[in-house]
Amino acid sequence: MDPRFFAKRAAALSDSSLKEVLETHPGIISFAGGLPDEQAFPIEQIQEVARRIATSPRAWQYLPTEGDPALREAVAEHVASFGIQAGVDNILITQGSQQALDLISMAFIDPGDKVLLEAPGYLGAIGAVQNYEAEIVDIPVGEEGVDPDRLAQAPQGAKFFYTVSTFHNPTGCSIPVDKRRELLEVAAAKNFLIVEDGAYRELCFDGDAQPPIKSFDTDERVIYLGSFSKSLVPGVRVGWVVAAKEIIKRLALLKQAVDLASNTLGQLFVLHWLREYGLRPPVELYKEKRDRALAALEKEMPPDVAWNRPQGGFFLWIRLPALLDATAMLSRARQEGVTYVPGAAFRGAPSSLRFSFSQVQPEEIAPGVERLARVITKELERARKRTSKSPVA
Amino acid sequence: MDPRFFAKRAAALSDSSLKEVLETHPGIISFAGGLPDEQAFPIEQIQEVARRIATSPRAWQYLPTEGDPALREAVAEHVASFGIQAGVDNILITQGSQQALDLISMAFIDPGDKVLLEAPGYLGAIGAVQNYEAEIVDIPVGEEGVDPDRLAQAPQGAKFFYTVSTFHNPTGCSIPVDKRRELLEVAAAKNFLIVEDGAYRELCFDGDAQPPIKSFDTDERVIYLGSFSKSLVPGVRVGWVVAAKEIIKRLALLKQAVDLASNTLGQLFVLHWLREYGLRPPVELYKEKRDRALAALEKEMPPDVAWNRPQGGFFLWIRLPALLDATAMLSRARQEGVTYVPGAAFRGAPSSLRFSFSQVQPEEIAPGVERLARVITKELERARKRTSKSPVA
């Protein structure tokens, strides 16, 4: 086939999926993978709910493009529990929240339009906006997420700012409540939308998560994305958008030609699960993993290595001394029997790395951190030797 | 929200979903709806297969973007049964074949690119290519589908020609085998791709369906789309693409940012269904409906009304005398207790209509056709009176 047939966006594609980095190998303890832990799926209850739904022919027929009406209502109730007021017409069910990102990009991005993304930030958001040929403007993420003052320096005319405001991917940080209000003020002053991705928000280990930016929104400036992938199961591919009616209407019209409708069984499963059990995210399991990770890091890491203490989610963020390069270190880490995703893969500092505690088994965490600490210590020694030998040092 | 935020494609959207036309009302016999008949779902076996799959945590986890590897293999075997040679790397599992249309449009269409669509033709294809701002060129569909000579007159530089080659939506026609070869020759000579949609092909009532255009393809010019929505159940949203490896690779990269992966349970359901039962499309039920429709049309329709005899699928196409307008006639038909979709909705002749026999119950077909014939007869009388009174007649 003549490659000139491809559209510009497809011709420019490269594989940024981290497939290789995420591969698991026997004997290697992985802090790379960011999927939910299958052990967290309450499989007996899940199976029981699925069994009952499957008996109805309706569970195998098409649903409306907007999603099952009762599920839309259930989502409205769910988001009300963290301060977002929404009617059924404000909600669209999507094929996971990744599809929400696709539809929003399709709805708002003309080629060359500016979009403000967190750096480091979620890879799937880069992919989604690149599919519509956006010009990406990086906004740096610090210990407390994006700083409103930095956002205020963004160039004029952006379409939207995308943020994983709570238990951020990849850093695990959450934006404090006062800064959330300020970010919204900046967006209003500079007249762009905020796309707030709350995929991890339900996985809160300590106290309550910060209220979403959307809960402060009085002029339909925020589009909120949610998902049952992390809080329940991902295979159903059920996410949602909360936005102004006019936005939901257009996203649904686009979705008609994108996939007609999301899958039925997944939607009915989530609906019946919510009705019978309530969401009940597997907070305890992930909290235990985080706590083990924090304890092991405290015990094992050499001085000058820093990390945060996320209140929830799947990830924490490790900052190595600036003379280390986490990408270059990866092959040595593998030799030592441990792996992670270098921060550079998310457009973060070369000396940073994402430490995921979602898939690793609890008993592997301490030995995994021990290996990682050993690699870092050796690399530091090596780097310091190199530096002291260097004539310009 | 400021409507200027919307991208051009979203600002231009209008609702072409036929929602109103497709609505069902008690007392109205509908030949409008084109969904599969839920009565055709073998619900006990379906439920049994679903029950077994649901017990595995894996059924609720993410799958690879390309689809479940074993399902891709099963699809390769399935398409081999009608003459398409494909390896696993030639196959992408999609969220129904509508998603295949979206991904293909995303991969090949830059704004303003020409795409050749059948007229009358499938509405979802118009929507998909419009989302990427294609320039649509209509190619007329006759009794035997698109004529190769008409395709040869298409303007230069088109990206692809989209055809529902077998049991066409909306007309029910199939392209004869010699013309299939000729269409492929035209595509090669004019250097565009063919996107062949075989969504209805498995529903063949009489003998064998024509071999797909893809089965004659020796230079990777044809992208073939298939679906389990019509031959099994639509709610799982499982379709597939067969194409050159390079195309599949890029479609999968795009899909990563579109929805990460299709739903797991649906894919595993189809895989296990194929393994345990084979596809077994509900041909008998739809054949009975078609036969009842043909018998009733023969018995009831006034002279000068013509229709085709589709060999399979969900639809047949009725041509009224040219002085009738099927859109204008629709409200009278509803008063008479019968409904259909006017051909104009698919960019067909104003005097044509789509007669769907997929959802209507068998015993309603004869009375429904009787009502339709009554409306047409009355409308013809009325139109002829008008014409004879008209001074210019």
mmCIF file of N, CA, C and O in Angstrom, chain B residues 102-141:
data_model
loop_
_atom_site.group_PDB
_atom_site.id
_atom_site.type_symbol
_atom_site.label_atom_id
_atom_site.label_comp_id
_atom_site.label_asym_id
_atom_site.label_seq_id
_atom_site.Cartn_x
_atom_site.Cartn_y
_atom_site.Cartn_z
ATOM 1 N N ASP B 102 -14.457 4.653 12.051
ATOM 2 C CA ASP B 102 -13.861 5.829 12.696
ATOM 3 C C ASP B 102 -12.342 5.786 12.579
ATOM 4 O O ASP B 102 -11.701 6.763 12.165
ATOM 5 N N LEU B 103 -11.751 4.646 12.913
ATOM 6 C CA LEU B 103 -10.283 4.544 12.898
ATOM 7 C C LEU B 103 -9.736 4.693 11.478
ATOM 8 O O LEU B 103 -8.702 5.329 11.268
ATOM 9 N N ILE B 104 -10.430 4.107 10.521
ATOM 10 C CA ILE B 104 -9.977 4.219 9.126
ATOM 11 C C ILE B 104 -10.067 5.670 8.660
ATOM 12 O O ILE B 104 -9.160 6.182 7.996
ATOM 13 N N SER B 105 -11.145 6.334 9.035
ATOM 14 C CA SER B 105 -11.274 7.747 8.667
ATOM 15 C C SER B 105 -10.161 8.561 9.313
ATOM 16 O O SER B 105 -9.548 9.431 8.683
ATOM 17 N N MET B 106 -9.886 8.267 10.573
ATOM 18 C CA MET B 106 -8.813 8.958 11.286
ATOM 19 C C MET B 106 -7.451 8.704 10.626
ATOM 20 O O MET B 106 -6.620 9.609 10.521
ATOM 21 N N ALA B 107 -7.258 7.486 10.165
ATOM 22 C CA ALA B 107 -5.957 7.116 9.596
ATOM 23 C C ALA B 107 -5.742 7.691 8.205
ATOM 24 O O ALA B 107 -4.602 7.931 7.804
ATOM 25 N N PHE B 108 -6.816 7.898 7.453
ATOM 26 C CA PHE B 108 -6.629 8.234 6.037
ATOM 27 C C PHE B 108 -7.100 9.626 5.627
ATOM 28 O O PHE B 108 -6.716 10.102 4.570
ATOM 29 N N ILE B 109 -7.944 10.254 6.427
ATOM 30 C CA ILE B 109 -8.557 11.498 5.954
ATOM 31 C C ILE B 109 -7.919 12.746 6.562
ATOM 32 O O ILE B 109 -7.977 12.962 7.776
ATOM 33 N N ASP B 110 -7.308 13.548 5.719
ATOM 34 C CA ASP B 110 -6.971 14.922 6.081
ATOM 35 C C ASP B 110 -8.145 15.807 5.638
ATOM 36 O O ASP B 110 -8.855 15.456 4.687
ATOM 37 N N PRO B 111 -8.361 16.943 6.322
ATOM 38 C CA PRO B 111 -9.504 17.789 5.936
ATOM 39 C C PRO B 111 -9.500 18.078 4.433
ATOM 40 O O PRO B 111 -8.460 18.394 3.863
ATOM 41 N N GLY B 112 -10.669 17.917 3.818
ATOM 42 C CA GLY B 112 -10.800 18.189 2.387
ATOM 43 C C GLY B 112 -10.518 16.999 1.483
ATOM 44 O O GLY B 112 -10.770 17.062 0.277
ATOM 45 N N ASP B 113 -9.999 15.906 2.040
ATOM 46 C CA ASP B 113 -9.754 14.704 1.222
ATOM 47 C C ASP B 113 -11.076 14.147 0.700
ATOM 48 O O ASP B 113 -12.080 14.131 1.406
ATOM 49 N N LYS B 114 -11.015 13.644 -0.524
ATOM 50 C CA LYS B 114 -12.224 13.073 -1.118
ATOM 51 C C LYS B 114 -12.417 11.614 -0.697
ATOM 52 O O LYS B 114 -11.477 10.827 -0.668
ATOM 53 N N VAL B 115 -13.662 11.287 -0.383
ATOM 54 C CA VAL B 115 -14.041 9.917 -0.062
ATOM 55 C C VAL B 115 -15.270 9.581 -0.896
ATOM 56 O O VAL B 115 -16.176 10.408 -1.030
ATOM 57 N N LEU B 116 -15.276 8.377 -1.470
ATOM 58 C CA LEU B 116 -16.373 7.973 -2.346
ATOM 59 C C LEU B 116 -17.361 7.128 -1.554
ATOM 60 O O LEU B 116 -17.000 6.061 -1.043
ATOM 61 N N LEU B 117 -18.592 7.609 -1.447
ATOM 62 C CA LEU B 117 -19.608 6.885 -0.666
ATOM 63 C C LEU B 117 -20.770 6.478 -1.553
ATOM 64 O O LEU B 117 -21.153 7.197 -2.474
ATOM 65 N N GLU B 118 -21.353 5.334 -1.238
ATOM 66 C CA GLU B 118 -22.540 4.880 -1.947
ATOM 67 C C GLU B 118 -23.734 5.783 -1.628
ATOM 68 O O GLU B 118 -23.923 6.190 -0.486
ATOM 69 N N ALA B 119 -24.551 6.055 -2.661
ATOM 70 C CA ALA B 119 -25.789 6.815 -2.465
ATOM 71 C C ALA B 119 -26.914 6.102 -3.212
ATOM 72 O O ALA B 119 -26.818 5.972 -4.422
ATOM 73 N N PRO B 120 -27.933 5.622 -2.515
ATOM 74 C CA PRO B 120 -28.065 5.659 -1.067
ATOM 75 C C PRO B 120 -27.015 4.798 -0.378
ATOM 76 O O PRO B 120 -26.519 3.850 -0.961
ATOM 77 N N GLY B 121 -26.723 5.168 0.869
ATOM 78 C CA GLY B 121 -25.675 4.448 1.574
ATOM 79 C C GLY B 121 -25.840 4.510 3.082
ATOM 80 O O GLY B 121 -26.749 5.189 3.591
ATOM 81 N N TYR B 122 -24.930 3.817 3.750
ATOM 82 C CA TYR B 122 -24.991 3.696 5.215
ATOM 83 C C TYR B 122 -24.710 5.032 5.884
ATOM 84 O O TYR B 122 -23.673 5.656 5.658
ATOM 85 N N LEU B 123 -25.630 5.462 6.745
ATOM 86 C CA LEU B 123 -25.506 6.763 7.411
ATOM 87 C C LEU B 123 -24.269 6.863 8.299
ATOM 88 O O LEU B 123 -23.649 7.918 8.389
ATOM 89 N N GLY B 124 -23.929 5.768 8.957
ATOM 90 C CA GLY B 124 -22.789 5.783 9.869
ATOM 91 C C GLY B 124 -21.473 6.059 9.156
ATOM 92 O O GLY B 124 -20.519 6.542 9.767
ATOM 93 N N ALA B 125 -21.423 5.755 7.862
ATOM 94 C CA ALA B 125 -20.206 6.041 7.102
ATOM 95 C C ALA B 125 -20.097 7.539 6.826
ATOM 96 O O ALA B 125 -19.005 8.114 6.896
ATOM 97 N N ILE B 126 -21.221 8.155 6.530
ATOM 98 C CA ILE B 126 -21.210 9.615 6.329
ATOM 99 C C ILE B 126 -20.725 10.300 7.599
ATOM 100 O O ILE B 126 -19.834 11.141 7.579
ATOM 101 N N GLY B 127 -21.318 9.900 8.715
ATOM 102 C CA GLY B 127 -20.931 10.488 9.997
ATOM 103 C C GLY B 127 -19.450 10.326 10.266
ATOM 104 O O GLY B 127 -18.765 11.271 10.668
ATOM 105 N N ALA B 128 -18.940 9.119 10.026
ATOM 106 C CA ALA B 128 -17.529 8.845 10.334
ATOM 107 C C ALA B 128 -16.602 9.716 9.498
ATOM 108 O O ALA B 128 -15.661 10.311 10.029
ATOM 109 N N VAL B 129 -16.847 9.815 8.199
ATOM 110 C CA VAL B 129 -15.911 10.589 7.366
ATOM 111 C C VAL B 129 -16.099 12.090 7.586
ATOM 112 O O VAL B 129 -15.137 12.864 7.485
ATOM 113 N N GLN B 130 -17.328 12.501 7.929
ATOM 114 C CA GLN B 130 -17.550 13.923 8.232
ATOM 115 C C GLN B 130 -16.806 14.344 9.495
ATOM 116 O O GLN B 130 -16.355 15.482 9.594
ATOM 117 N N ASN B 131 -16.673 13.435 10.455
ATOM 118 C CA ASN B 131 -15.919 13.776 11.676
ATOM 119 C C ASN B 131 -14.470 14.149 11.351
ATOM 120 O O ASN B 131 -13.809 14.792 12.163
ATOM 121 N N TYR B 132 -13.985 13.738 10.191
ATOM 122 C CA TYR B 132 -12.616 14.078 9.791
ATOM 123 C C TYR B 132 -12.599 15.032 8.602
ATOM 124 O O TYR B 132 -11.593 15.185 7.935
ATOM 125 N N GLU B 133 -13.756 15.658 8.362
ATOM 126 C CA GLU B 133 -13.872 16.737 7.368
ATOM 127 C C GLU B 133 -13.520 16.289 5.955
ATOM 128 O O GLU B 133 -12.862 17.014 5.205
ATOM 129 N N ALA B 134 -13.955 15.083 5.595
ATOM 130 C CA ALA B 134 -13.783 14.615 4.224
ATOM 131 C C ALA B 134 -14.733 15.369 3.303
ATOM 132 O O ALA B 134 -15.780 15.863 3.726
ATOM 133 N N GLU B 135 -14.346 15.432 2.035
ATOM 134 C CA GLU B 135 -15.283 15.868 1.009
ATOM 135 C C GLU B 135 -15.942 14.607 0.446
ATOM 136 O O GLU B 135 -15.256 13.730 -0.090
ATOM 137 N N ILE B 136 -17.261 14.508 0.597
ATOM 138 C CA ILE B 136 -17.961 13.288 0.196
ATOM 139 C C ILE B 136 -18.364 13.370 -1.271
ATOM 140 O O ILE B 136 -18.933 14.365 -1.717
ATOM 141 N N VAL B 137 -18.030 12.320 -2.027
ATOM 142 C CA VAL B 137 -18.458 12.215 -3.418
ATOM 143 C C VAL B 137 -19.421 11.030 -3.500
ATOM 144 O O VAL B 137 -19.066 9.908 -3.143
ATOM 145 N N ASP B 138 -20.661 11.293 -3.944
ATOM 146 C CA ASP B 138 -21.667 10.228 -4.024
ATOM 147 C C ASP B 138 -21.492 9.383 -5.276
ATOM 148 O O ASP B 138 -21.333 9.916 -6.376
ATOM 149 N N ILE B 139 -21.541 8.075 -5.102
ATOM 150 C CA ILE B 139 -21.528 7.148 -6.238
ATOM 151 C C ILE B 139 -22.874 6.414 -6.211
ATOM 152 O O ILE B 139 -23.207 5.785 -5.200
ATOM 153 N N PRO B 140 -23.649 6.500 -7.302
ATOM 154 C CA PRO B 140 -25.007 5.963 -7.239
ATOM 155 C C PRO B 140 -25.046 4.435 -7.129
ATOM 156 O O PRO B 140 -24.254 3.736 -7.747
ATOM 157 N N VAL B 141 -25.998 3.952 -6.340
ATOM 158 C CA VAL B 141 -26.219 2.514 -6.164
ATOM 159 C C VAL B 141 -27.443 2.116 -6.978
ATOM 160 O O VAL B 141 -28.507 2.723 -6.831
#
